[in-house]
Amino acid sequence: MKIAFVGKGGSGKTTLSSLFIRHLAAAGAPVVAIDADINQHLGAALGLDEAEAARLPAMGEHLPLIKDYLRGSNPRIDSAATMIKTTPPGEGSRLLRVLEDNPVYDTCARAVELDGGAVRLMVTGPFTDADLGVACYHSKTGAVELCLNHLVDGPGEYVVVDMTAGSDSFASGMFTRFDMTFLVAEPTRKGVSVYRQYKEYARDFGVALKVVGNKVQGPDDLDFLRAEVGDDLLVTVGHSDWVRAMEKGRPPRFASLEEANRQALRALRTAADATYELRDWERYTRQMVHFHLKNARSWGNERTGADLAAQVDPGFVLSERVAATA
């Protein structure tokens, strides 16, 4: 399952995504965790110190390697230089699996040890002073989108992405790459405003969206969220001494997380797992192609000097069956 955590800045989405990652790892599930937020805090939330987090390799800095590997022997792609963030796979492309070893993981992922297990962590890299005035953050998240386009995950395998804040996710087609999107919302008007934007933008793309109410302090907060988001409200999370200790850099064993919050994490996994039976690989591939053609017309053809529509393999549908025979 490919799972995104979204929400406005300060809503707690990084904290909740890190708790969910820890929950999966403690259960022995294979996990690839990706920090695609402009503020890179997922590593720290998973227990890395500042120096360790700073040493994580940035995916954006290894984009040529990623493109060259994923291109494989696909005859529709003249060169890795003509690949853009939306380039879809086709016959001959290399596909990524959660559990395998490959040059992309070797270069861009690092193992993070957690209670009872380990996860692979990948990061887009921070927005630096050199980027100011000359680049947008979506040029960095393009590496994530390209990898998701070429990734085939099976049941019981998880890719968890901490997305950039607000509705910035809609600046690319990456918001359609997930089986489940968890939107973290505080019980305030500002807290639910991102939900309304996300719900409206995602409506035409079949995006599975559930709300996680965070910083809920009592019945009034709960009633507010229920009134504002209705049946999309999945669970709520309140104060956590465990989280406070984690934020101070002194997390206790994960098994000591409060039972109410453990129940919330179990509900998130159950909701995510239920989407596997509803997975529509044809729609997934069709949406991938839609955004690729849109980007090709908008800027990609001019940028690369190539007709990027020719990269689309009309007979190719991404699926586990294709991955098994690749």
Coordinates of C-alpha atoms in Angstrom, one line a residue:
M1 CA 0.0 0.0 0.0
K2 CA 1.1 3.5 -0.8
I3 CA 0.0 5.9 1.9
A4 CA 0.3 9.7 2.1
F5 CA 0.1 11.9 5.1
V6 CA -1.0 15.5 4.3
G7 CA -2.3 18.5 6.2
K8 CA -1.6 22.1 6.9
G9 CA 1.8 23.2 8.4
G10 CA 1.9 22.4 12.1
S11 CA -1.0 20.0 12.0
G12 CA 1.2 17.1 13.2
K13 CA 1.3 15.1 10.0
T14 CA 5.0 14.3 10.4
T15 CA 4.5 13.2 13.9
L16 CA 1.6 11.0 13.0
S17 CA 3.3 9.6 9.9
S18 CA 6.3 8.7 12.0
L19 CA 4.0 6.9 14.6
F20 CA 2.4 5.0 11.8
I21 CA 5.8 4.0 10.4
R22 CA 6.8 2.8 13.9
H23 CA 3.6 0.9 14.3
L24 CA 4.1 -0.9 11.0
A25 CA 7.8 -1.7 11.8
A26 CA 6.9 -3.0 15.2
A27 CA 4.5 -5.4 13.5
G28 CA 7.2 -6.7 11.2
A29 CA 5.8 -5.1 8.0
P30 CA 8.3 -4.0 5.3
V31 CA 8.2 -0.2 5.0
V32 CA 9.8 2.4 2.7
A33 CA 9.4 5.8 4.4
I34 CA 9.8 8.9 2.2
D35 CA 10.1 12.5 3.5
A36 CA 8.7 14.7 0.7
D37 CA 8.0 17.7 2.8
I38 CA 9.8 21.0 2.2
N39 CA 10.6 20.9 5.9
Q40 CA 12.6 17.7 6.4
H41 CA 11.7 16.4 9.9
L42 CA 10.7 12.8 9.3
G43 CA 14.2 11.5 10.0
A44 CA 14.3 13.3 13.4
A45 CA 10.8 12.0 14.2
L46 CA 12.1 8.5 13.6
G47 CA 14.9 9.0 16.1
L48 CA 17.8 10.2 14.0
D49 CA 19.9 13.0 15.5
E50 CA 20.6 16.2 13.6
A51 CA 23.9 15.0 12.2
E52 CA 22.5 11.7 11.1
A53 CA 19.5 13.4 9.4
A54 CA 21.9 15.8 7.6
R55 CA 23.8 12.9 6.1
L56 CA 20.8 11.3 4.5
P57 CA 21.3 11.3 0.7
A58 CA 18.9 13.6 -1.1
M59 CA 17.0 11.9 -3.9
G60 CA 17.0 15.0 -6.0
E61 CA 20.8 15.0 -6.1
H62 CA 20.8 11.5 -7.6
L63 CA 18.1 12.0 -10.2
P64 CA 20.3 11.0 -13.2
L65 CA 21.0 7.7 -11.5
I66 CA 17.3 7.2 -10.7
K67 CA 16.3 8.0 -14.3
D68 CA 19.0 5.8 -15.9
Y69 CA 18.0 2.8 -13.7
L70 CA 14.2 3.1 -14.2
R71 CA 14.6 3.7 -18.0
G72 CA 16.1 0.2 -18.4
S73 CA 15.7 -0.9 -22.0
N74 CA 12.5 1.0 -22.7
P75 CA 12.8 1.8 -26.4
R76 CA 10.3 4.6 -26.2
I77 CA 12.7 6.7 -24.0
D78 CA 15.6 8.0 -26.1
S79 CA 17.7 8.9 -23.1
A80 CA 17.5 9.4 -19.4
A81 CA 17.9 13.1 -20.1
T82 CA 14.4 13.1 -21.7
M83 CA 12.7 11.6 -18.7
I84 CA 10.7 14.0 -16.5
K85 CA 9.0 13.5 -13.2
T86 CA 5.8 12.1 -14.8
T87 CA 7.5 9.8 -17.3
P88 CA 5.5 6.5 -17.1
P89 CA 7.0 3.0 -17.3
G90 CA 6.5 0.9 -20.4
E91 CA 7.8 -2.4 -21.8
G92 CA 11.5 -2.6 -20.9
S93 CA 11.4 -0.2 -17.9
R94 CA 12.7 -1.3 -14.6
L95 CA 10.2 -1.4 -11.8
L96 CA 10.8 -1.0 -8.1
R97 CA 9.6 -3.4 -5.4
V98 CA 9.5 -2.6 -1.6
L99 CA 11.6 -5.6 -0.5
E100 CA 14.2 -5.8 -3.2
D101 CA 17.7 -4.4 -3.3
N102 CA 18.5 -2.1 -6.3
P103 CA 20.8 0.8 -7.1
V104 CA 18.1 3.4 -6.3
Y105 CA 17.7 2.1 -2.7
D106 CA 21.5 1.5 -2.4
T107 CA 22.2 5.1 -3.3
C108 CA 19.1 7.0 -1.9
A109 CA 17.8 4.9 1.1
R110 CA 19.2 4.3 4.5
A111 CA 18.1 1.8 7.1
V112 CA 16.6 3.3 10.3
E113 CA 16.4 0.9 13.3
L114 CA 13.2 1.2 15.2
D115 CA 11.7 -0.9 18.1
G116 CA 11.3 -4.4 16.8
G117 CA 12.3 -3.6 13.2
A118 CA 13.8 -1.4 10.6
V119 CA 12.6 0.7 7.7
R120 CA 14.1 2.2 4.6
L121 CA 14.1 6.0 4.8
M122 CA 14.4 8.2 1.7
V123 CA 14.4 12.0 1.6
T124 CA 13.9 14.5 -1.2
G125 CA 16.5 16.8 0.5
P126 CA 15.9 20.3 2.0
F127 CA 15.2 23.5 0.1
T128 CA 18.6 25.2 0.2
D129 CA 19.8 28.8 -0.1
A130 CA 21.0 27.9 -3.6
D131 CA 17.4 27.1 -4.6
L132 CA 16.1 30.5 -3.6
G133 CA 14.7 32.5 -6.6
V134 CA 15.7 29.8 -9.2
A135 CA 13.8 26.6 -8.3
C136 CA 10.5 25.5 -6.8
Y137 CA 10.3 22.6 -4.3
H138 CA 8.4 20.5 -6.8
S139 CA 11.6 20.1 -8.8
K140 CA 12.9 18.1 -5.8
T141 CA 9.8 16.0 -5.2
G142 CA 9.9 15.0 -8.9
A143 CA 12.3 12.2 -7.9
V144 CA 9.7 10.8 -5.5
E145 CA 7.0 11.0 -8.2
L146 CA 9.1 9.2 -10.7
C147 CA 9.9 6.4 -8.3
L148 CA 6.2 6.0 -7.3
N149 CA 5.3 5.8 -11.0
H150 CA 7.6 2.8 -11.3
L151 CA 6.8 1.2 -8.0
V152 CA 4.8 -2.0 -7.6
D153 CA 3.8 -2.9 -4.1
G154 CA 1.9 -5.9 -2.8
P155 CA -0.4 -6.7 0.1
G156 CA 1.3 -6.2 3.5
E157 CA 4.0 -3.9 2.0
Y158 CA 4.0 -0.2 2.7
V159 CA 5.3 3.0 1.2
V160 CA 4.6 5.9 3.6
V161 CA 5.1 9.4 2.3
D162 CA 5.2 12.6 4.5
M163 CA 3.9 15.1 1.9
T164 CA 4.5 18.8 1.7
A165 CA 2.1 21.0 3.7
G166 CA -1.2 22.3 2.5
S167 CA -2.5 21.8 -1.0
D168 CA 0.9 22.1 -2.6
S169 CA 0.6 18.4 -3.5
F170 CA -1.7 19.3 -6.3
A171 CA 1.1 21.1 -8.2
S172 CA 1.9 17.6 -9.6
G173 CA 0.1 14.4 -10.2
M174 CA 1.7 12.8 -7.2
F175 CA -1.6 13.1 -5.2
T176 CA -3.0 10.3 -7.3
R177 CA -0.2 7.9 -6.6
F178 CA -1.6 6.6 -3.2
D179 CA -4.0 3.9 -2.2
M180 CA -4.9 6.0 0.9
T181 CA -4.4 9.6 1.9
F182 CA -4.6 10.5 5.6
L183 CA -5.3 14.2 6.1
V184 CA -4.3 15.4 9.5
A185 CA -6.6 18.1 10.7
E186 CA -6.8 20.1 13.9
P187 CA -10.3 21.0 15.3
T188 CA -10.1 24.6 14.0
R189 CA -11.4 26.4 11.0
K190 CA -7.9 26.6 9.6
G191 CA -7.4 23.0 10.4
V192 CA -10.2 21.8 8.2
S193 CA -9.7 24.3 5.4
V194 CA -7.0 22.1 3.8
Y195 CA -9.4 19.2 4.0
R196 CA -12.0 21.1 2.0
Q197 CA -9.4 22.0 -0.6
Y198 CA -8.1 18.5 -0.8
K199 CA -11.6 17.0 -1.0
E200 CA -12.5 19.3 -3.9
Y201 CA -9.3 18.8 -5.9
A202 CA -9.3 15.1 -5.4
R203 CA -12.9 14.5 -6.2
D204 CA -12.5 13.7 -9.9
F205 CA -9.5 11.4 -9.4
G206 CA -10.9 8.7 -7.1
V207 CA -8.5 9.6 -4.3
A208 CA -9.3 7.6 -1.1
L209 CA -9.2 10.3 1.7
K210 CA -9.7 9.9 5.4
V211 CA -9.2 12.5 8.1
V212 CA -7.2 12.0 11.3
G213 CA -8.2 14.5 13.9
N214 CA -5.2 15.7 15.9
K215 CA -4.8 17.6 19.1
V216 CA -8.4 16.8 20.1
Q217 CA -8.9 17.7 23.7
G218 CA -12.6 16.9 24.4
P219 CA -16.1 16.3 23.1
D220 CA -16.4 19.8 21.7
D221 CA -13.4 19.3 19.5
L222 CA -14.8 15.9 18.4
D223 CA -18.2 17.4 17.6
F224 CA -16.6 20.2 15.6
L225 CA -14.6 17.7 13.4
R226 CA -17.6 15.5 12.9
A227 CA -19.7 18.4 11.8
E228 CA -17.0 19.7 9.4
V229 CA -15.7 16.5 7.7
G230 CA -18.6 14.0 8.3
D231 CA -17.9 10.4 7.5
D232 CA -14.4 11.1 6.3
L233 CA -13.3 11.4 10.0
L234 CA -11.6 8.1 10.7
V235 CA -9.9 8.5 14.1
T236 CA -8.8 11.3 16.5
V237 CA -5.6 11.6 18.5
G238 CA -5.1 13.7 21.7
H239 CA -2.3 14.5 24.0
S240 CA 0.5 11.9 24.2
D241 CA 3.2 11.8 26.9
W242 CA 5.1 9.4 24.6
V243 CA 5.1 11.9 21.7
R244 CA 6.2 14.7 24.1
A245 CA 9.2 12.5 25.2
M246 CA 10.0 11.6 21.6
E247 CA 10.0 15.3 20.6
K248 CA 12.5 15.9 23.4
G249 CA 14.7 13.2 21.9
R250 CA 14.0 10.7 24.7
P251 CA 11.4 8.3 23.3
P252 CA 10.5 5.3 25.5
R253 CA 9.9 1.9 24.1
F254 CA 7.2 2.1 21.4
A255 CA 5.2 -0.6 23.2
S256 CA 4.5 2.0 26.0
L257 CA 2.6 4.3 23.6
E258 CA -0.8 5.0 25.1
E259 CA -3.4 2.4 24.2
A260 CA -5.9 4.9 22.7
N261 CA -3.2 6.1 20.3
R262 CA -2.2 2.5 19.5
Q263 CA -5.9 1.8 18.7
A264 CA -5.9 4.8 16.4
L265 CA -2.8 3.5 14.5
R266 CA -4.4 0.1 14.1
A267 CA -7.5 1.8 12.6
L268 CA -5.2 3.6 10.1
R269 CA -3.6 0.3 9.0
T270 CA -7.0 -1.4 8.7
A271 CA -8.3 1.4 6.5
A272 CA -5.2 1.4 4.4
D273 CA -5.2 -2.4 4.0
A274 CA -8.8 -2.4 2.9
T275 CA -7.9 -0.3 -0.2
Y276 CA -5.8 -3.1 -1.6
E277 CA -8.9 -5.0 -2.8
L278 CA -10.1 -1.9 -4.5
R279 CA -6.9 -1.2 -6.3
D280 CA -7.5 -0.4 -10.0
W281 CA -4.2 -0.7 -11.9
E282 CA -5.7 0.5 -15.2
R283 CA -7.0 3.7 -13.6
Y284 CA -3.7 4.2 -11.8
T285 CA -1.8 3.9 -15.1
R286 CA -4.3 6.0 -17.0
Q287 CA -3.9 8.9 -14.5
M288 CA -0.2 8.6 -14.7
V289 CA -0.4 9.0 -18.5
H290 CA -2.8 11.9 -18.1
F291 CA -0.5 14.0 -16.0
H292 CA 2.5 13.0 -18.1
L293 CA 0.9 14.3 -21.3
K294 CA -0.3 17.5 -19.4
N295 CA 3.3 18.2 -18.2
A296 CA 4.7 17.4 -21.7
R297 CA 2.5 20.0 -23.3
S298 CA 3.0 22.5 -20.6
W299 CA 6.7 22.5 -20.3
G300 CA 8.3 19.1 -20.8
N301 CA 8.6 19.1 -24.6
E302 CA 10.2 22.5 -24.7
R303 CA 12.5 21.7 -21.8
T304 CA 13.8 18.4 -23.2
G305 CA 13.5 19.1 -26.9
A306 CA 11.7 15.8 -27.4
D307 CA 8.1 14.7 -28.0
L308 CA 7.4 13.2 -24.6
A309 CA 4.0 11.9 -25.7
A310 CA 6.0 9.3 -27.6
Q311 CA 7.2 7.9 -24.2
V312 CA 3.7 6.5 -23.5
D313 CA 3.4 2.8 -24.1
P314 CA -0.3 2.4 -25.0
G315 CA -0.5 -1.3 -24.3
F316 CA 1.3 -1.1 -20.9
V317 CA -0.6 -1.4 -17.6
L318 CA 1.4 -1.3 -14.4
S319 CA 0.6 -4.2 -12.2
E320 CA 2.0 -6.9 -9.9
R321 CA 1.8 -9.4 -12.8
V322 CA 4.0 -7.1 -15.0
A323 CA 6.5 -6.7 -12.1
A324 CA 6.7 -10.5 -11.7
T325 CA 7.7 -11.0 -15.3
A326 CA 9.9 -7.9 -15.7

